[in-house]
Tab-separated table of C-alpha atoms in Angstrom:
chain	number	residue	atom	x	y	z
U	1	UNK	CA	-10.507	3.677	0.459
U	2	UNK	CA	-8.109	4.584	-2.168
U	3	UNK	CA	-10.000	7.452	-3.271
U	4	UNK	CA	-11.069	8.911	0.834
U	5	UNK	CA	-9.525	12.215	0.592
U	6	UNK	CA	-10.498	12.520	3.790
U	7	UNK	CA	-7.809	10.448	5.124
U	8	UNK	CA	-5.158	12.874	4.037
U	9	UNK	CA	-5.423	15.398	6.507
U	10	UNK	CA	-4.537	12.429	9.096
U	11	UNK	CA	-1.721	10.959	7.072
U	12	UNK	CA	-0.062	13.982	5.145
U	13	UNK	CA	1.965	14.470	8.932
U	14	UNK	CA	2.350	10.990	9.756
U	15	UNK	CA	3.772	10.306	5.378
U	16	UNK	CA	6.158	13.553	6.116
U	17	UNK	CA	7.330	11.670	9.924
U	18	UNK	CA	8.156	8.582	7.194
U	19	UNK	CA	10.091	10.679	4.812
U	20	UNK	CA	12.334	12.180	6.932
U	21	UNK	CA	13.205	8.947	8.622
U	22	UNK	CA	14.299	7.952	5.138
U	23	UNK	CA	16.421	11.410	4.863
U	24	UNK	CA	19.695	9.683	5.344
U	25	UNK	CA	20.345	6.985	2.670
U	26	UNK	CA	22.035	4.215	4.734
U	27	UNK	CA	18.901	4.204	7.126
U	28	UNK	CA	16.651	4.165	3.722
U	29	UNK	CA	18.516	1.343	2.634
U	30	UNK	CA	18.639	-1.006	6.020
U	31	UNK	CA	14.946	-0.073	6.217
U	32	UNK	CA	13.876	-1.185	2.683
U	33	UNK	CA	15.937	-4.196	3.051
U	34	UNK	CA	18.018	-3.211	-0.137
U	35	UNK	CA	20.750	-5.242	1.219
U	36	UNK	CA	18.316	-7.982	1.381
U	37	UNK	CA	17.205	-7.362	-2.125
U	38	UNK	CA	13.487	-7.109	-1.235
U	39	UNK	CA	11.409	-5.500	1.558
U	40	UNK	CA	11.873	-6.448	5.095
U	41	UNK	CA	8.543	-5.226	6.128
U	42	UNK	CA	6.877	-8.506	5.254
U	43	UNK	CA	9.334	-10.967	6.670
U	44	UNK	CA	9.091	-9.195	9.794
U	45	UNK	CA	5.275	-9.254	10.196
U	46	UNK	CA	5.316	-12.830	10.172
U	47	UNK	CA	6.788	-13.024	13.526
U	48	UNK	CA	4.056	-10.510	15.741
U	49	UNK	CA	1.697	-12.091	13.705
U	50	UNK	CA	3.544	-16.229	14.635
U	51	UNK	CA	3.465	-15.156	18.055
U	52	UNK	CA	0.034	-13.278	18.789
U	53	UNK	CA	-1.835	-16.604	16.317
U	54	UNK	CA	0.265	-19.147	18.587
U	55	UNK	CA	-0.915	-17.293	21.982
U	56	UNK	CA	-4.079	-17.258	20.794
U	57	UNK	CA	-4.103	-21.429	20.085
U	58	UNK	CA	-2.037	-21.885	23.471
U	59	UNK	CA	-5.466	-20.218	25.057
U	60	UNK	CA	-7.896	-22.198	23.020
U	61	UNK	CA	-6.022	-25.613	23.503
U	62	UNK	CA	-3.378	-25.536	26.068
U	63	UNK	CA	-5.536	-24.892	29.368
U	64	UNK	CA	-4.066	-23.254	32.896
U	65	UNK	CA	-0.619	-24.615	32.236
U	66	UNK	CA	-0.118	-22.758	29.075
U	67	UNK	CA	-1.118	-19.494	30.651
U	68	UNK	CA	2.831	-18.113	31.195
U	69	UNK	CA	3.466	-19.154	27.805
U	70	UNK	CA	0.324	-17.398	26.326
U	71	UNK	CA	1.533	-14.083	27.711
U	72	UNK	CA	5.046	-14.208	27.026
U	73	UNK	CA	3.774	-14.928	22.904
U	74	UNK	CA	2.459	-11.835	23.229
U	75	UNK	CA	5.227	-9.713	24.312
U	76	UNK	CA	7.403	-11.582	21.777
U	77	UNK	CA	4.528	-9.935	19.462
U	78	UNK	CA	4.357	-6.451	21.305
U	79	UNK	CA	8.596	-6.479	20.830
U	80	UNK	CA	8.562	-7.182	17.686
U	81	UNK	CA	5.381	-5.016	16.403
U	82	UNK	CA	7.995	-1.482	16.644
U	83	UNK	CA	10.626	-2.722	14.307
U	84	UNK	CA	7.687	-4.299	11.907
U	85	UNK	CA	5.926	-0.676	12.087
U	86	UNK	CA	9.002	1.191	11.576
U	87	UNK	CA	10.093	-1.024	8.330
U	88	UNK	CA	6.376	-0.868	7.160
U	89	UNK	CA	6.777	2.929	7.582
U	90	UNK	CA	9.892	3.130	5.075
U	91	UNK	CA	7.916	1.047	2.438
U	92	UNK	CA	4.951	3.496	2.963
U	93	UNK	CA	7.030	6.374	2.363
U	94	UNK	CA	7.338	5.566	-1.372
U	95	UNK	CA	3.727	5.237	-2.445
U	96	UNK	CA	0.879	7.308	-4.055
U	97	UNK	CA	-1.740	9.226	-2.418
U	98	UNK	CA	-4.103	5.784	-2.965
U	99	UNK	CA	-1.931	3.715	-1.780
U	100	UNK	CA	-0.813	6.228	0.784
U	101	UNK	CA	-4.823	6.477	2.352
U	102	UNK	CA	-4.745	2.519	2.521
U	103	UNK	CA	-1.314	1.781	4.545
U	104	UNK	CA	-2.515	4.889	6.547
U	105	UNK	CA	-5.626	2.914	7.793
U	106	UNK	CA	-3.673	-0.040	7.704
U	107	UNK	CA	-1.380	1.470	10.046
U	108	UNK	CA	-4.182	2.536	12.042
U	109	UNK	CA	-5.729	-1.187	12.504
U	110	UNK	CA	-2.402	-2.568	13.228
U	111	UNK	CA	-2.192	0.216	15.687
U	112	UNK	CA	-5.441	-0.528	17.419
U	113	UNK	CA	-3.997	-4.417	17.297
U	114	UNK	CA	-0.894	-3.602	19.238
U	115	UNK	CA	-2.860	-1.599	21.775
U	116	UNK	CA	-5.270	-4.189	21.988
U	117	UNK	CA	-2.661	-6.983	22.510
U	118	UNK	CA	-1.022	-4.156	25.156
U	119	UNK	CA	-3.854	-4.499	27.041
U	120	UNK	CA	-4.498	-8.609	26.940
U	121	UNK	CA	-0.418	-8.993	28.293
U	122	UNK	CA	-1.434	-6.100	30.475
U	123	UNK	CA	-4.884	-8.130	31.832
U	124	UNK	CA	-3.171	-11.624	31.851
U	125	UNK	CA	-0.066	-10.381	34.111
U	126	UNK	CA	-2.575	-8.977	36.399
U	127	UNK	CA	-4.260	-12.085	36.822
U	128	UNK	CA	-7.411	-11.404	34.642
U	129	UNK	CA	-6.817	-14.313	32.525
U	130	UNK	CA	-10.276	-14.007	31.076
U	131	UNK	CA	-10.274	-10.628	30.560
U	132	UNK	CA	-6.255	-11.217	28.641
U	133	UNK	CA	-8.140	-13.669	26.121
U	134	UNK	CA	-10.427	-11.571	25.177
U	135	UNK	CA	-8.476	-8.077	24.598
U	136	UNK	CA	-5.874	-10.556	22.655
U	137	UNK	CA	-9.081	-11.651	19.843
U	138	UNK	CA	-9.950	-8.506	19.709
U	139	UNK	CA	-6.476	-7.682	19.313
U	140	UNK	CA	-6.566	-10.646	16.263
U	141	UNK	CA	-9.466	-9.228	14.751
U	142	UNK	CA	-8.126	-5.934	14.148
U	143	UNK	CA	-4.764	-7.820	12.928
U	144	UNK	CA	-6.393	-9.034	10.434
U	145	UNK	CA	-8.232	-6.507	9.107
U	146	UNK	CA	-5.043	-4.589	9.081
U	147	UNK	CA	-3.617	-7.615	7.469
U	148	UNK	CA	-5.964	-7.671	4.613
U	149	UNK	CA	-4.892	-4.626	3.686
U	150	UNK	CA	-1.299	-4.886	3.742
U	151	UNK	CA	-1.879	-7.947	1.709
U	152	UNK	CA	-4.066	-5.654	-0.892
U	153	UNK	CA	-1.040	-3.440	-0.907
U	154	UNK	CA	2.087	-6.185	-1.452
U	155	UNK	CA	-0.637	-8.293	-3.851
U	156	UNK	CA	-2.870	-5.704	-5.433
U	157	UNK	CA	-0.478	-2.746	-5.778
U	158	UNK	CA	2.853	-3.981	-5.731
U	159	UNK	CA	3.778	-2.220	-2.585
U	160	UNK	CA	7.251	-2.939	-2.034
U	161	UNK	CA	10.885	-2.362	-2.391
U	162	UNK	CA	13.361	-4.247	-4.317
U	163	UNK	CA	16.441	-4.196	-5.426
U	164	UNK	CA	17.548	-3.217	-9.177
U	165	UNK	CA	19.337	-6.265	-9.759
U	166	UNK	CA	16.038	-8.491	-9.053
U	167	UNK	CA	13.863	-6.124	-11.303
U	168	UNK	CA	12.996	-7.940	-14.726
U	169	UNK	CA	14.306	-6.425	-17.580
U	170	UNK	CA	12.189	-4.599	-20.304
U	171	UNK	CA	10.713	-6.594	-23.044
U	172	UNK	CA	11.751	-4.959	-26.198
């Protein structure tokens, strides 16, 4: 994926959209968490992520009386997906072109997630219950495959910000 130059035409538009969102400094720095000392991107996917995984175990174990609780885990999710996207885009904003092609598609999975989940809150407040639980694992499978790569780009590549004072120092 690293190497699909055919993923630049997509994200060369969307990577200048990121950049200019980091023109002003202050935003950069609330963005990248640098008053955090580390990325917020990550601590902030833990709680679409909490929510959607907890809807989907309310549905599994929780039966009819669960159903209003279900749904409103996955708004909680659907809330907090935009500030988790727009964090995840500052972090993208300082990669390579490798690294760029793999939080593009990334973004795209986690894209297709929150449309997915969109649709299951969508379903389930209509009354398609059935219909809900399904959208919301497809929803989850997409999440995850979007996950995976986020996880290749934190683990693997060392995708993310931090502050100087946290950097270790040269060995000599």
């Amino acid at each position: 994926m690293e190497a699909a130059t055919a993923l630049d035409t997509w994200q060369r538009p969307v990577h200048a959209a990121a950049q200019a969102l980091l023109g002003d400094q202050g935003r950069a720095d609330v963005l990248r968490g640098r008053w955090l000392g580390h990325a917020v991107h990550p601590l902030l996917t833990d709680i679409p992520v909490g929510a959607w995984t907890s809807s989907m175990m309310l549905d599994a174990v929780g039966g009819r009386t669960s159903r209003t609780a279900s749904r409103r885990l996955i708004a909680l999710g659907i809330v907090a997906a935009v500030p988790t996207a727009v964090t995840g885009l500052a972090e993208w904003a300082h990669t390579t072109a490798g690294e760029r092609r793999v939080g593009f598609v990334h973004a795209l999975g986690n894209t297709a997630a929150l449309g997915l989940y969109t649709a299951s809150w969508a379903a389930r407040h209509r009354g398609r219950y059935g219909r809900g639980v399904v959208l919301g694992l497809a929803g989850a499978a997409a999440a995850s495959a979007a996950g995976y790569l986020g996880g290749h780009l934190t683990s693997a590549r060392k995708v993310s910000s931090r502050h100087p004072a946290f950097e270790r120092p040269s060995p000599r």
